[in-house]
Coordinates of C-alpha atoms in Angstrom, one line a residue:
M231 CA 64.9 93.3 111.2
Q232 CA 67.2 92.4 114.1
K233 CA 68.2 95.4 116.2
S234 CA 71.5 95.9 118.0
L235 CA 73.6 98.4 119.9
I236 CA 77.3 99.3 119.4
T237 CA 78.9 101.7 121.9
T238 CA 82.2 103.3 122.6
P239 CA 82.9 104.4 126.2
I240 CA 81.8 108.0 126.8
Y241 CA 85.0 109.9 126.8
Y242 CA 86.1 111.8 129.9
V243 CA 86.3 115.5 129.1
N244 CA 89.4 116.2 131.1
D245 CA 91.4 116.6 127.9
V246 CA 91.0 116.7 124.1
P247 CA 90.8 113.4 122.1
H248 CA 94.0 111.5 121.0
I249 CA 94.7 108.6 118.8
G250 CA 93.5 106.1 121.4
H251 CA 90.0 107.6 121.4
A252 CA 90.0 107.6 117.6
Y253 CA 91.0 103.9 117.6
T254 CA 88.1 102.9 119.9
T255 CA 85.6 104.9 117.9
L256 CA 86.8 103.7 114.5
I257 CA 86.4 100.1 115.7
A258 CA 82.8 100.9 116.7
D259 CA 82.1 102.5 113.3
T260 CA 83.6 99.5 111.5
L261 CA 81.2 97.2 113.4
K262 CA 78.3 99.5 112.7
K263 CA 78.9 99.3 109.0
Y264 CA 79.6 95.6 109.0
Y265 CA 76.4 94.6 110.8
T266 CA 74.3 97.1 108.9
L267 CA 75.3 95.4 105.7
Q268 CA 74.3 92.1 107.4
G269 CA 70.8 93.5 107.6
E270 CA 70.8 94.6 111.3
E271 CA 69.3 97.9 112.4
V272 CA 72.3 99.1 114.4
F273 CA 72.3 102.0 116.9
F274 CA 75.9 103.4 117.2
L275 CA 76.3 105.4 120.4
T276 CA 79.2 107.6 121.6
G277 CA 79.5 110.7 123.7
T278 CA 81.2 112.3 126.6
D279 CA 81.4 111.8 130.4
E280 CA 81.3 115.2 132.0
H281 CA 80.9 114.9 135.8
G282 CA 83.3 114.3 138.7
Q283 CA 85.9 115.9 140.8
K284 CA 88.6 115.9 138.1
I285 CA 86.3 118.0 135.8
E286 CA 85.5 120.4 138.6
Q287 CA 89.3 120.9 139.3
S288 CA 90.2 121.3 135.6
A289 CA 87.5 123.9 135.1
R290 CA 88.7 125.8 138.2
L291 CA 92.2 125.9 136.8
R292 CA 90.9 127.5 133.6
N293 CA 88.6 130.0 135.5
Q294 CA 85.6 128.4 133.9
S295 CA 82.4 126.8 135.2
P296 CA 82.4 123.0 135.0
K297 CA 79.6 123.1 132.4
A298 CA 81.3 125.7 130.2
Y299 CA 84.5 123.6 130.4
A300 CA 82.7 120.4 129.6
D301 CA 80.8 122.1 126.7
S302 CA 84.1 123.1 125.0
I303 CA 85.8 119.7 125.3
S304 CA 82.7 117.8 124.3
A305 CA 82.4 119.9 121.2
I306 CA 86.0 119.0 120.2
F307 CA 85.2 115.3 120.5
K308 CA 82.0 115.6 118.4
D309 CA 83.8 117.7 115.8
Q310 CA 86.5 115.1 115.5
W311 CA 84.1 112.2 114.9
D312 CA 82.3 114.3 112.3
F313 CA 85.7 115.0 110.6
F314 CA 86.2 111.2 110.4
N315 CA 82.7 110.8 108.9
L316 CA 81.7 108.4 111.6
D317 CA 78.2 107.1 111.3
Y318 CA 77.0 107.4 114.9
D319 CA 73.3 107.6 115.7
G320 CA 73.6 109.1 119.1
F321 CA 76.0 111.4 120.9
I322 CA 75.2 111.5 124.5
R323 CA 76.5 113.9 127.2
T324 CA 76.1 113.0 130.9
T325 CA 75.0 116.7 131.4
D326 CA 71.9 116.0 129.2
S327 CA 68.7 116.5 131.2
E328 CA 67.3 113.2 129.9
H329 CA 70.3 111.3 131.2
Q330 CA 70.0 112.9 134.6
K331 CA 66.4 111.8 134.8
C332 CA 67.4 108.2 133.9
V333 CA 70.2 108.1 136.6
Q334 CA 67.9 109.5 139.3
N335 CA 65.1 107.0 138.4
A336 CA 67.5 104.1 138.3
F337 CA 68.9 105.1 141.7
E338 CA 65.4 105.0 143.1
I339 CA 64.7 101.5 141.7
M340 CA 67.9 100.1 143.1
F341 CA 67.3 101.8 146.5
E342 CA 63.7 100.5 146.7
K343 CA 64.9 97.0 145.8
G344 CA 67.4 97.1 148.7
D345 CA 70.5 97.1 146.4
I346 CA 71.5 100.6 147.6
Y347 CA 72.0 101.5 151.3
K348 CA 73.5 104.4 153.2
G349 CA 76.7 104.1 155.2
A350 CA 80.1 105.7 155.7
Y351 CA 83.3 105.2 153.8
S352 CA 86.9 105.7 154.7
G353 CA 89.6 104.9 152.1
Y354 CA 92.2 106.2 149.7
Y355 CA 90.6 107.9 146.7
C356 CA 92.3 108.5 143.3
V357 CA 90.9 111.6 141.7
S358 CA 92.4 110.7 138.3
C359 CA 90.7 107.2 138.2
E360 CA 87.6 108.4 140.1
S361 CA 87.8 105.3 142.3
Y362 CA 88.9 104.1 145.8
C363 CA 91.7 101.7 146.1
A364 CA 92.2 99.2 148.9
I365 CA 95.1 99.8 151.2
S366 CA 96.4 96.2 150.5
K367 CA 96.6 97.1 146.8
A368 CA 98.1 100.6 147.1
D369 CA 101.8 101.3 147.0
N370 CA 103.2 103.1 150.0
T371 CA 106.0 105.4 148.9
N372 CA 107.5 108.0 151.3
D373 CA 104.3 107.8 153.4
K374 CA 102.2 108.5 150.3
V375 CA 99.7 106.0 149.1
L376 CA 99.8 105.7 145.3
C377 CA 97.0 104.4 143.1
P378 CA 97.8 100.9 141.8
D379 CA 96.4 101.7 138.4
C380 CA 97.8 105.1 137.5
L381 CA 100.5 105.4 140.3
R382 CA 99.3 108.9 141.2
E383 CA 99.0 110.0 144.8
T384 CA 95.7 109.2 146.5
T385 CA 93.8 111.2 149.1
L386 CA 92.4 109.7 152.3
L387 CA 88.7 110.4 152.4
E388 CA 86.2 109.8 155.1
E389 CA 82.7 110.6 154.1
E390 CA 79.1 109.5 154.2
S391 CA 78.2 107.5 151.2
Y392 CA 75.5 105.4 149.6
F393 CA 76.6 101.9 148.6
F394 CA 75.6 99.4 145.9
R395 CA 75.5 95.8 147.1
L396 CA 78.0 94.5 144.6
S397 CA 78.8 91.6 146.9
A398 CA 75.4 90.2 146.3
Y399 CA 76.1 89.7 142.6
E400 CA 79.3 87.6 142.8
K401 CA 77.5 84.3 142.0
P402 CA 75.2 85.8 139.3
L403 CA 78.2 87.3 137.6
L404 CA 80.2 84.1 137.6
D405 CA 77.1 82.2 136.4
F406 CA 76.7 84.7 133.5
Y407 CA 80.3 84.3 132.3
A408 CA 80.2 80.5 132.7
K409 CA 77.1 80.4 130.4
N410 CA 78.5 83.0 128.0
P411 CA 82.2 82.1 127.5
E412 CA 82.6 84.6 124.7
A413 CA 80.8 87.5 126.4
I414 CA 84.2 89.2 126.8
L415 CA 86.7 89.3 123.9
P416 CA 89.6 88.5 123.8
V417 CA 88.6 85.5 126.0
Y418 CA 91.7 85.8 128.3
R419 CA 90.2 89.1 129.5
K420 CA 87.1 87.2 130.7
N421 CA 89.4 84.9 132.7
E422 CA 90.9 88.0 134.4
V423 CA 87.5 89.2 135.3
T424 CA 86.2 85.9 136.7
S425 CA 89.5 85.5 138.7
F426 CA 88.9 88.9 140.2
I427 CA 85.3 88.1 141.1
E428 CA 86.3 84.8 142.7
Q429 CA 88.5 86.7 145.2
G430 CA 85.4 88.4 146.6
L431 CA 83.6 91.6 145.8
L432 CA 83.2 94.5 148.2
D433 CA 80.1 96.7 148.1
L434 CA 80.6 99.8 146.0
S435 CA 80.5 103.4 147.1
I436 CA 78.2 105.2 144.6
T437 CA 77.9 108.8 145.9
R438 CA 80.2 111.6 146.9
T439 CA 79.8 114.6 149.2
S440 CA 83.3 116.1 148.8
F441 CA 82.4 117.9 145.5
E442 CA 79.3 119.2 143.8
W443 CA 79.8 118.6 140.1
G444 CA 77.6 115.6 139.5
I445 CA 74.0 114.4 139.3
P446 CA 72.1 115.1 142.6
L447 CA 70.1 112.3 144.2
P448 CA 66.4 112.1 143.5
K449 CA 64.4 114.7 145.5
K450 CA 62.5 112.1 147.4
M451 CA 65.8 110.9 148.9
N452 CA 65.9 114.3 150.7
D453 CA 69.7 114.2 150.8
P454 CA 71.0 117.1 148.7
K455 CA 74.7 117.0 149.7
H456 CA 75.2 113.7 147.7
V457 CA 76.0 113.5 144.0
V458 CA 76.0 110.2 142.1
Y459 CA 79.4 108.5 141.7
V460 CA 80.8 109.0 138.2
W461 CA 80.7 105.3 137.2
L462 CA 77.1 104.7 138.0
D463 CA 76.3 107.9 136.3
A464 CA 78.5 107.2 133.2
L465 CA 77.6 103.5 132.7
L466 CA 73.9 104.2 132.6
N467 CA 74.4 106.3 129.4
Y468 CA 74.1 103.1 127.4
A469 CA 70.5 102.8 128.5
S470 CA 69.5 106.5 128.9
A471 CA 70.5 107.3 125.3
L472 CA 67.9 104.7 124.2
G473 CA 65.2 106.3 126.2
Y474 CA 65.3 104.2 129.4
L475 CA 63.5 105.8 132.3
N476 CA 63.4 109.2 130.7
N477 CA 61.2 111.1 128.2
L478 CA 63.1 110.1 125.0
D479 CA 61.6 107.9 122.4
N480 CA 62.2 104.4 123.6
K481 CA 64.8 102.4 121.5
M482 CA 65.5 99.8 124.2
A483 CA 64.9 97.0 121.6
H484 CA 68.5 97.7 120.5
F485 CA 69.7 97.1 124.0
E486 CA 69.2 93.4 124.0
R487 CA 72.1 92.9 121.6
A488 CA 74.7 95.3 122.9
R489 CA 78.4 95.3 121.9
H490 CA 80.5 97.6 124.0
I491 CA 84.0 98.6 122.8
V492 CA 86.3 99.6 125.6
G493 CA 90.0 99.9 126.4
K494 CA 91.6 97.5 128.8
D495 CA 91.9 100.2 131.5
I496 CA 88.2 100.3 132.1
L497 CA 87.6 96.5 131.8
R498 CA 86.6 96.0 135.5
F499 CA 84.0 98.8 135.5
H500 CA 82.3 97.4 132.4
A501 CA 82.7 93.7 133.2
I502 CA 81.7 93.8 136.9
Y503 CA 79.9 97.0 137.9
W504 CA 77.9 97.4 134.7
P505 CA 76.4 93.9 134.5
A506 CA 75.7 94.0 138.2
F507 CA 73.8 97.3 137.7
L508 CA 71.9 95.7 134.8
M509 CA 70.9 92.7 137.0
S510 CA 69.7 95.0 139.7
L511 CA 67.5 96.9 137.1
N512 CA 66.3 93.6 135.5
L513 CA 67.7 94.7 132.2
P514 CA 69.3 92.3 129.6
L515 CA 73.1 91.9 129.8
F516 CA 75.4 92.8 126.9
K517 CA 76.1 90.4 124.1
Q518 CA 79.8 91.2 124.0
L519 CA 82.3 93.3 125.8
C520 CA 85.2 93.9 123.3
V521 CA 88.4 95.0 125.0
H522 CA 91.3 96.5 123.1
G523 CA 94.8 97.4 124.2
W524 CA 96.7 100.7 124.2
W525 CA 98.8 102.5 121.6
T526 CA 102.4 103.5 122.2
I527 CA 104.2 106.0 120.0
E528 CA 107.4 104.6 118.5
G529 CA 107.7 102.3 121.5
V530 CA 107.0 104.9 124.2
K531 CA 103.7 105.3 126.1
M532 CA 101.8 108.4 125.3
S533 CA 102.3 111.2 127.8
K534 CA 101.6 114.9 127.9
S535 CA 104.8 115.4 129.8
L536 CA 106.8 113.8 126.9
G537 CA 104.8 115.7 124.3
N538 CA 104.1 112.6 122.3
V539 CA 100.3 112.5 122.5
L540 CA 99.1 112.1 119.0
D541 CA 96.1 113.9 117.5
A542 CA 94.5 111.5 115.1
Q543 CA 92.9 114.3 113.1
K544 CA 96.2 115.9 112.3
I545 CA 97.6 112.5 111.1
A546 CA 94.5 111.9 109.0
M547 CA 94.9 115.3 107.4
E548 CA 98.4 114.5 106.4
Y549 CA 98.0 110.9 105.3
G550 CA 94.3 110.4 104.7
I551 CA 91.3 109.3 106.8
E552 CA 90.8 106.0 105.1
E553 CA 94.6 105.3 105.2
L554 CA 94.7 105.9 109.0
R555 CA 91.6 103.7 109.5
Y556 CA 93.3 100.9 107.6
F557 CA 96.5 101.2 109.5
L558 CA 95.0 101.3 113.0
L559 CA 92.7 98.3 112.3
R560 CA 95.3 96.2 110.5
E561 CA 98.5 96.9 112.4
V562 CA 97.8 95.3 115.7
P563 CA 95.8 92.2 116.8
F564 CA 92.7 93.3 118.7
G565 CA 93.2 93.2 122.4
Q566 CA 97.0 93.7 122.3
D567 CA 98.9 96.9 122.6
G568 CA 100.1 98.5 119.4
D569 CA 102.9 100.8 118.4
F570 CA 102.3 103.8 116.1
S571 CA 105.0 105.1 113.8
K572 CA 104.7 107.2 110.7
K573 CA 107.2 104.9 108.9
A574 CA 104.9 101.9 109.5
L575 CA 101.9 103.9 108.3
I576 CA 103.7 104.9 105.1
E577 CA 104.8 101.4 104.4
R578 CA 101.2 100.1 104.8
I579 CA 99.9 102.8 102.5
N580 CA 102.5 102.2 99.8
A581 CA 102.6 98.4 99.9
N582 CA 99.1 97.3 100.8
L583 CA 96.8 100.1 99.6
N584 CA 98.6 101.7 96.7
N585 CA 100.4 98.6 95.3
D586 CA 98.3 95.6 96.2
L587 CA 94.8 97.1 95.7
G588 CA 95.1 100.4 93.9
N589 CA 97.4 99.2 91.1
L590 CA 95.4 96.0 90.8
L591 CA 92.3 98.0 90.0
N592 CA 94.2 100.3 87.6
R593 CA 95.6 97.4 85.7
L594 CA 92.2 95.7 85.4
L595 CA 90.6 98.9 84.1
G596 CA 93.4 99.5 81.6
M597 CA 93.2 96.0 80.2
A598 CA 89.4 95.8 80.1
K599 CA 89.4 99.1 78.2
K600 CA 92.1 98.1 75.8
Y601 CA 91.0 94.6 75.0
F602 CA 87.2 94.6 75.5
N603 CA 86.1 98.2 75.4
H604 CA 85.2 98.1 79.1
S605 CA 82.7 95.2 78.7
L606 CA 83.4 91.8 80.3
K607 CA 81.3 88.6 80.1
S608 CA 81.5 86.1 82.9
A609 CA 80.2 83.0 81.1
K610 CA 83.6 81.3 80.6
I611 CA 85.1 81.9 84.1
T612 CA 84.3 78.5 85.4
A613 CA 85.6 76.9 82.1
Y614 CA 89.0 78.3 82.5
Y615 CA 89.4 79.4 86.1
S616 CA 87.1 77.4 88.3
K617 CA 89.8 76.5 90.9
E618 CA 91.0 80.1 91.0
L619 CA 87.4 81.3 91.5
E620 CA 86.9 78.8 94.4
K621 CA 90.1 80.0 96.0
A622 CA 89.2 83.7 95.8
H623 CA 85.8 82.9 97.4
Q624 CA 87.4 80.8 100.1
I625 CA 89.7 83.7 101.1
L626 CA 86.8 86.2 101.1
D627 CA 84.7 83.9 103.3
N628 CA 87.6 83.4 105.7
A629 CA 88.1 87.1 105.9
N630 CA 84.4 87.6 106.7
S631 CA 84.5 85.0 109.5
F632 CA 87.0 87.0 111.5
V633 CA 84.9 90.1 112.1
P634 CA 82.4 88.6 114.6
K635 CA 85.3 87.2 116.5
M636 CA 86.8 90.7 116.8
Q637 CA 89.9 89.6 114.9
L638 CA 89.8 92.7 112.7
H639 CA 93.5 92.5 111.8
K640 CA 93.0 89.0 110.5
A641 CA 90.0 90.0 108.5
L642 CA 92.0 92.7 106.8
E643 CA 95.0 90.4 106.3
E644 CA 92.8 87.8 104.6
L645 CA 91.0 90.4 102.5
F646 CA 94.3 91.7 101.2
N647 CA 95.4 88.1 100.5
V648 CA 92.7 88.2 97.9
Y649 CA 94.4 91.1 96.2
D650 CA 97.8 89.4 96.5
F651 CA 96.3 86.3 94.9
L652 CA 94.8 88.2 92.0
N653 CA 98.0 90.1 91.4
K654 CA 99.9 86.8 91.3
L655 CA 97.3 85.4 88.9
I656 CA 98.0 88.3 86.5
A657 CA 101.7 87.6 86.7
K658 CA 101.2 83.9 86.1
E659 CA 98.7 84.2 83.2
E660 CA 100.2 87.2 81.5
P661 CA 97.1 88.6 79.9
W662 CA 99.1 90.6 77.4
V663 CA 100.5 87.2 76.2
L664 CA 97.0 85.8 75.9
H665 CA 96.1 88.8 73.8
K666 CA 99.1 88.4 71.6
N667 CA 98.2 84.7 71.1
N668 CA 94.6 85.6 70.2
E669 CA 93.2 83.7 73.3
S670 CA 90.6 86.3 73.8
E671 CA 88.0 84.0 75.4
K672 CA 90.5 82.9 78.1
L673 CA 91.7 86.5 78.5
E674 CA 88.1 87.7 79.0
A675 CA 87.5 85.0 81.6
L676 CA 90.6 86.0 83.5
L677 CA 89.7 89.7 83.6
S678 CA 86.1 88.9 84.5
L679 CA 87.2 86.7 87.4
I680 CA 89.4 89.6 88.7
A681 CA 86.5 92.1 88.3
N682 CA 84.0 89.9 90.1
A683 CA 86.4 89.2 92.9
L684 CA 87.2 92.9 93.4
L685 CA 83.5 93.8 93.4
Q686 CA 82.7 91.1 95.9
S687 CA 85.7 92.2 98.1
S688 CA 84.4 95.8 98.2
F689 CA 81.5 94.7 100.4
L690 CA 83.8 93.5 103.1
L691 CA 86.3 96.4 102.6
Y692 CA 83.4 98.8 103.2
A693 CA 83.3 98.2 107.0
F694 CA 87.0 99.2 107.2
M695 CA 87.4 101.8 104.5
P696 CA 83.9 103.0 103.4
K697 CA 84.8 105.7 100.9
S698 CA 87.5 103.5 99.2
A699 CA 85.1 100.6 99.0
A700 CA 82.3 102.7 97.5
K701 CA 84.8 104.0 94.9
L702 CA 86.0 100.5 94.1
A703 CA 82.4 99.3 93.7
S704 CA 81.6 102.2 91.5
A705 CA 84.1 101.0 88.9
F706 CA 81.7 98.1 88.4
H707 CA 78.6 100.3 88.4
A708 CA 77.6 99.0 91.9
E709 CA 76.6 100.6 95.2
I710 CA 77.3 99.4 98.7
T711 CA 73.9 98.4 100.1
P712 CA 72.5 95.5 102.2
N713 CA 70.6 94.2 99.1
N714 CA 73.7 94.3 97.0
Y715 CA 75.7 92.7 99.8
E716 CA 73.3 89.7 99.6
R717 CA 73.5 89.6 95.8
F718 CA 77.2 90.1 95.3
F719 CA 79.0 89.0 98.5
K720 CA 76.8 86.3 100.0
A721 CA 75.4 84.8 96.9
K722 CA 78.6 85.5 94.9
K723 CA 76.8 85.2 91.6
L724 CA 79.1 86.0 88.7
Q725 CA 78.2 89.1 86.9
D726 CA 78.6 90.4 83.3
M727 CA 80.1 93.9 83.8
I728 CA 80.6 97.2 82.0
L729 CA 83.6 98.8 83.8
Q730 CA 84.1 102.5 84.1
D731 CA 87.3 104.5 84.8
T732 CA 87.7 105.9 88.3
E733 CA 90.2 108.1 90.0
P734 CA 93.0 106.2 91.6
L735 CA 92.0 104.7 95.0
F736 CA 95.2 105.8 96.7
S737 CA 98.2 107.9 96.3
K738 CA 101.7 106.7 97.0
I739 CA 103.5 108.5 99.8
E740 CA 106.8 109.7 98.3
K741 CA 109.4 110.2 101.0
I742 CA 112.9 111.0 99.8
E743 CA 115.6 109.9 102.2
K744 CA 119.3 110.3 101.9
A745 CA 120.8 107.0 100.7
E746 CA 123.5 105.6 103.0
K747 CA 126.9 105.6 101.5
A748 CA 128.3 102.2 100.7
E749 CA 131.0 101.1 103.2
E750 CA 134.3 100.8 101.5
V751 CA 136.5 97.9 102.5
P752 CA 140.1 99.1 103.1
L753 CA 142.6 97.6 100.7
E754 CA 144.7 95.9 103.4
K755 CA 141.5 94.4 105.0
E756 CA 140.5 93.2 101.5
K757 CA 143.9 91.5 101.0
K758 CA 143.6 89.7 104.4
E759 CA 140.2 88.4 103.6
K760 CA 141.3 87.1 100.2
K761 CA 144.4 85.4 101.6
G762 CA 144.0 81.7 101.8
A763 CA 140.8 81.8 99.8
K764 CA 140.3 79.3 96.9
E765 CA 141.8 80.8 93.8
K766 CA 139.6 81.5 90.9
A767 CA 140.4 82.1 87.3
P768 CA 141.3 85.8 87.0
L769 CA 139.1 88.1 84.9
K770 CA 140.5 89.3 81.7
Q771 CA 142.3 92.6 82.3
E772 CA 140.0 94.5 80.0
N773 CA 136.9 93.6 82.1
Y774 CA 138.3 95.4 85.2
I775 CA 137.0 98.8 86.3
S776 CA 138.2 100.7 89.3
I777 CA 136.1 101.6 92.3
E778 CA 136.3 105.2 91.2
D779 CA 134.8 104.2 87.8
F780 CA 132.0 102.4 89.5
K781 CA 131.2 105.4 91.7
K782 CA 130.5 107.4 88.6
V783 CA 127.4 105.2 87.9
E784 CA 124.3 106.2 89.8
I785 CA 121.8 103.3 89.9
K786 CA 118.5 104.3 91.6
V787 CA 115.2 102.7 92.5
G788 CA 112.5 104.0 90.2
L789 CA 108.7 103.5 89.9
I790 CA 107.1 103.3 86.5
K791 CA 104.1 105.6 86.4
E792 CA 103.2 105.5 82.7
A793 CA 104.0 103.2 79.8
Q794 CA 103.2 103.6 76.1
R795 CA 104.2 102.1 72.8
I796 CA 106.1 104.3 70.4
E797 CA 104.6 104.5 67.0
K798 CA 106.6 102.9 64.1
S799 CA 108.6 100.7 66.6
N800 CA 107.7 97.2 67.7
K801 CA 110.6 97.2 70.3
L802 CA 110.5 100.5 72.1
L803 CA 108.3 101.7 75.0
R804 CA 108.0 105.2 76.3
L805 CA 108.2 105.1 80.1
K806 CA 107.5 107.8 82.7
V807 CA 109.6 106.9 85.8
D808 CA 109.5 108.5 89.2
L809 CA 113.0 108.8 90.8
G810 CA 111.9 110.9 93.7
E811 CA 113.0 114.1 92.0
G812 CA 109.7 115.9 91.9
Y813 CA 109.1 115.2 88.3
L814 CA 108.8 112.1 86.0
R815 CA 111.7 111.2 83.8
Q816 CA 111.1 109.9 80.3
I817 CA 113.0 106.7 79.5
I818 CA 112.9 104.9 76.2
S819 CA 113.3 101.2 76.7
G820 CA 113.6 98.3 74.1
I821 CA 111.4 95.9 76.0
A822 CA 108.2 96.0 74.0
L823 CA 108.6 92.5 72.8
D824 CA 108.6 91.1 76.3
Y825 CA 106.3 93.5 78.2
E826 CA 102.9 94.9 77.6
P827 CA 102.8 98.6 78.7
E828 CA 99.9 98.2 81.1
S829 CA 101.7 95.4 83.0
L830 CA 104.6 97.8 83.8
V831 CA 102.6 100.5 85.6
G832 CA 103.3 100.4 89.3
Q833 CA 106.4 98.2 88.9
M834 CA 109.7 99.1 90.7
V835 CA 112.8 99.0 88.5
C836 CA 116.5 99.8 88.7
V837 CA 117.5 102.8 86.6
V838 CA 120.9 104.1 85.5
A839 CA 120.1 107.7 86.5
N840 CA 123.2 109.6 85.3
L841 CA 123.4 108.3 81.8
K842 CA 123.8 111.1 79.2
P843 CA 120.4 111.9 77.7
A844 CA 120.0 110.7 74.1
K845 CA 117.4 110.6 71.3
L846 CA 115.9 107.3 70.2
M847 CA 113.4 107.3 67.3
G848 CA 113.1 111.1 67.9
E849 CA 112.2 110.7 71.6
M850 CA 114.5 112.0 74.4
S851 CA 115.6 109.3 76.8
E852 CA 116.9 110.3 80.3
G853 CA 118.2 107.1 81.7
M854 CA 118.3 103.4 81.2
I855 CA 116.2 100.6 82.8
L856 CA 118.3 97.6 83.8
A857 CA 117.2 94.2 82.6
V858 CA 118.7 90.7 82.0
R859 CA 118.1 88.4 79.1
D860 CA 118.8 84.6 79.0
N861 CA 117.8 82.0 76.4
D862 CA 114.2 82.3 77.3
N863 CA 113.3 85.9 77.5
L864 CA 114.0 89.3 79.1
A865 CA 113.3 90.3 82.7
L866 CA 113.5 93.6 84.4
I867 CA 115.7 93.9 87.4
S868 CA 113.7 95.1 90.5
P869 CA 114.2 95.3 94.2
T870 CA 112.9 92.2 96.0
R871 CA 111.2 94.5 98.6
E872 CA 109.4 97.8 98.5
K873 CA 112.0 100.6 98.6
I874 CA 111.7 104.4 98.6
V875 CA 111.9 105.8 95.1
G876 CA 115.2 107.5 94.4
S877 CA 117.2 105.3 96.8
L878 CA 120.7 104.8 95.6
I879 CA 121.7 101.2 94.7
S880 CA 125.3 100.4 95.7

C-alpha cells in the first residue's frame, strides 16, 4: 500500500483559531479522505507552533509562563479540529520533547556538514513575522522601518547568530522546480518562487539570543545563550512527527509523498527554506506544496481591530459542519482569495445542498417506494438510457480528475452538475407520466439509473462532506470504504438495489426578510411616458381594476413541503406550503391531473396568500396556487430563481 503525508502548517499560538485556519485544515482533511479511498495509507498531520519572541511577549501580557499560555491556546486548536470531526493522525506541538530532540539532532547534522556557521547579524527584525527584512525592502515612514509583509514597525537588532548557507542551494532549488513543474500549485506560485530565487539568496539567520523561549542548541555546541530560530524549529515538525531523529516509532515512509497545505503568506518559507533544509539533511523533497489564498469578510480583510474575525466553530454550530465545509471548498477557486458572507452561505445551502441534492434523493426514495416497493432492477438501464448513463459517468470522472490538480471548487461544481443533470432528467421523462401510461419497465430503468448515479457520486462527495455522503450511501445499503470505492465508483458496475428511507440530508435555511415595497409611478410621470407611444386597443372597461384593488391581493413565494391526493377526487391535491410564517399552510389545488404529488415536493410556487379560507371536499384551503393552462396542459407559476419563502410578489 502506498504511503503518503498530508500536512497543515502548525498554527502559531499567538491567538485562537479563525476561519482561515479552519479552511486550511478542512482542505487537508478532504485530501486525507480522498486519497484514503484511493487506497493510500495517509498520515494527516496538524498541530501548533509554540516558540518565539511573540509568544513570550503574549504570555507576559497575560501574566502567564510561555508554556502555560501555549498549552491553553494549543488546546483550543485541538478542540476545534475535534469539533469538526477531522481525521488527523498526529497533532504535534513544538514544545513536545521528541520534536526538541529532532531539531537539536538536525542542527548538529547541518553544522557538521558545513551548512551552519556562526557569525553576527545586524538588521531590522519583525516580531510579528518572526523574520528579518532587508533595508531595501522595508518602508521608511517617519524614521520608522516597517515590515514589507505586515507593515508593522520593525526593530533594529544586532546579535550573534548561527547561519544556514541558504545561498548554496540556489541552483539545486531551481533544478528541483524545473524538473517538477507542478511541485507548487497553483503553478503561478511556483513562478513567483523561482523568480525570487533567481534574484539571489542570502544566508539565513537561524538562532536568536534576544529571547529565551525556544529550543536550545545541542549541549555539545556549548552555546546556551542561543535558541533555534522559529522557522527551522517549526518546519522540522513535518519530519519529527514521523519519528525522524527522535525516539518515536519511525513513520518516515510517509514522508516521501508529502503534500503540504499552506496559506500564501508562508509560501517563501515552505518553498525555499524548507526544501533547502531537506537537501541539507538528505531527505526527500515534498511531492506538492499547495498554496491557498485568504478569506475576507463581506469584502473586508479580517482584523481584530475591526472585530470581524470569524470563528468557524460558531458558524458551523449555526449552519452545520458539513454545510460550512461545502461552502468553503466550493465558493472560491483554490489559490485565490475568497469572500465570506452568511448570505452566500445560505444561498449555497438552499440551492445546492437542499434543492439540488437533498430533494433529488427524497424524490427518488418516494417514487421507488410508491412504484416498486423500494426494489429497483438495473437490467434495462442501458436499453432505455445508455446515453444518459454515459453522460452521468463522464461528469463524475471529470469531477474526480480535478482533485489531484487541487481544483477542489471545480470538483464540487462538476459533482453537483451530476445532480442537476438527474433533476433535469426527471423533469424531462416525467416518471409519474410513465407510471400513468403503464411504462413500468422504462420507469424502473429511469429510477435505477438515478439510484446508481447517486450511489456512485457518494464516494466522491465523501471527501468533501463525509457524514452527508455516508447518509446518502446508506439509502442504498452501502458503506463508504476503499473496497466499495473500487466496486461502485471506479468500476461503475450497475447494481440492483433495495432502497431504504433516510432522514433528509439537509434542512433549508428559512430567513424571512421584509419585502421591498413596489415603487409606484406617479400619475403625471405615467402620462408623460405614455405620450407618443403607439396606441393599443383599449381594454374593455369591465377588465380594469384600480391600483388600490391590486394592492389588496397578496401574492407570495411559497415552498411545497408535502403533497397528497385527496380520496374520492381525481383532480384535487392536498398541499402543505411554507410561506415563511412559522407553520405550513394547507392549500387544496385542482392540479392532480397534471402533477404527481411527489413531483411537487420542494417546488417553489406563487400563492395568493390572503384569499378567504374555504372548504373543498371537506378540506380547509388557506390560499390558492397560481397556474396557467393553454391548449396542451397546465403549468404552475414559479420564480425563475431561488427566492426566500414569504417574499411578496409585486
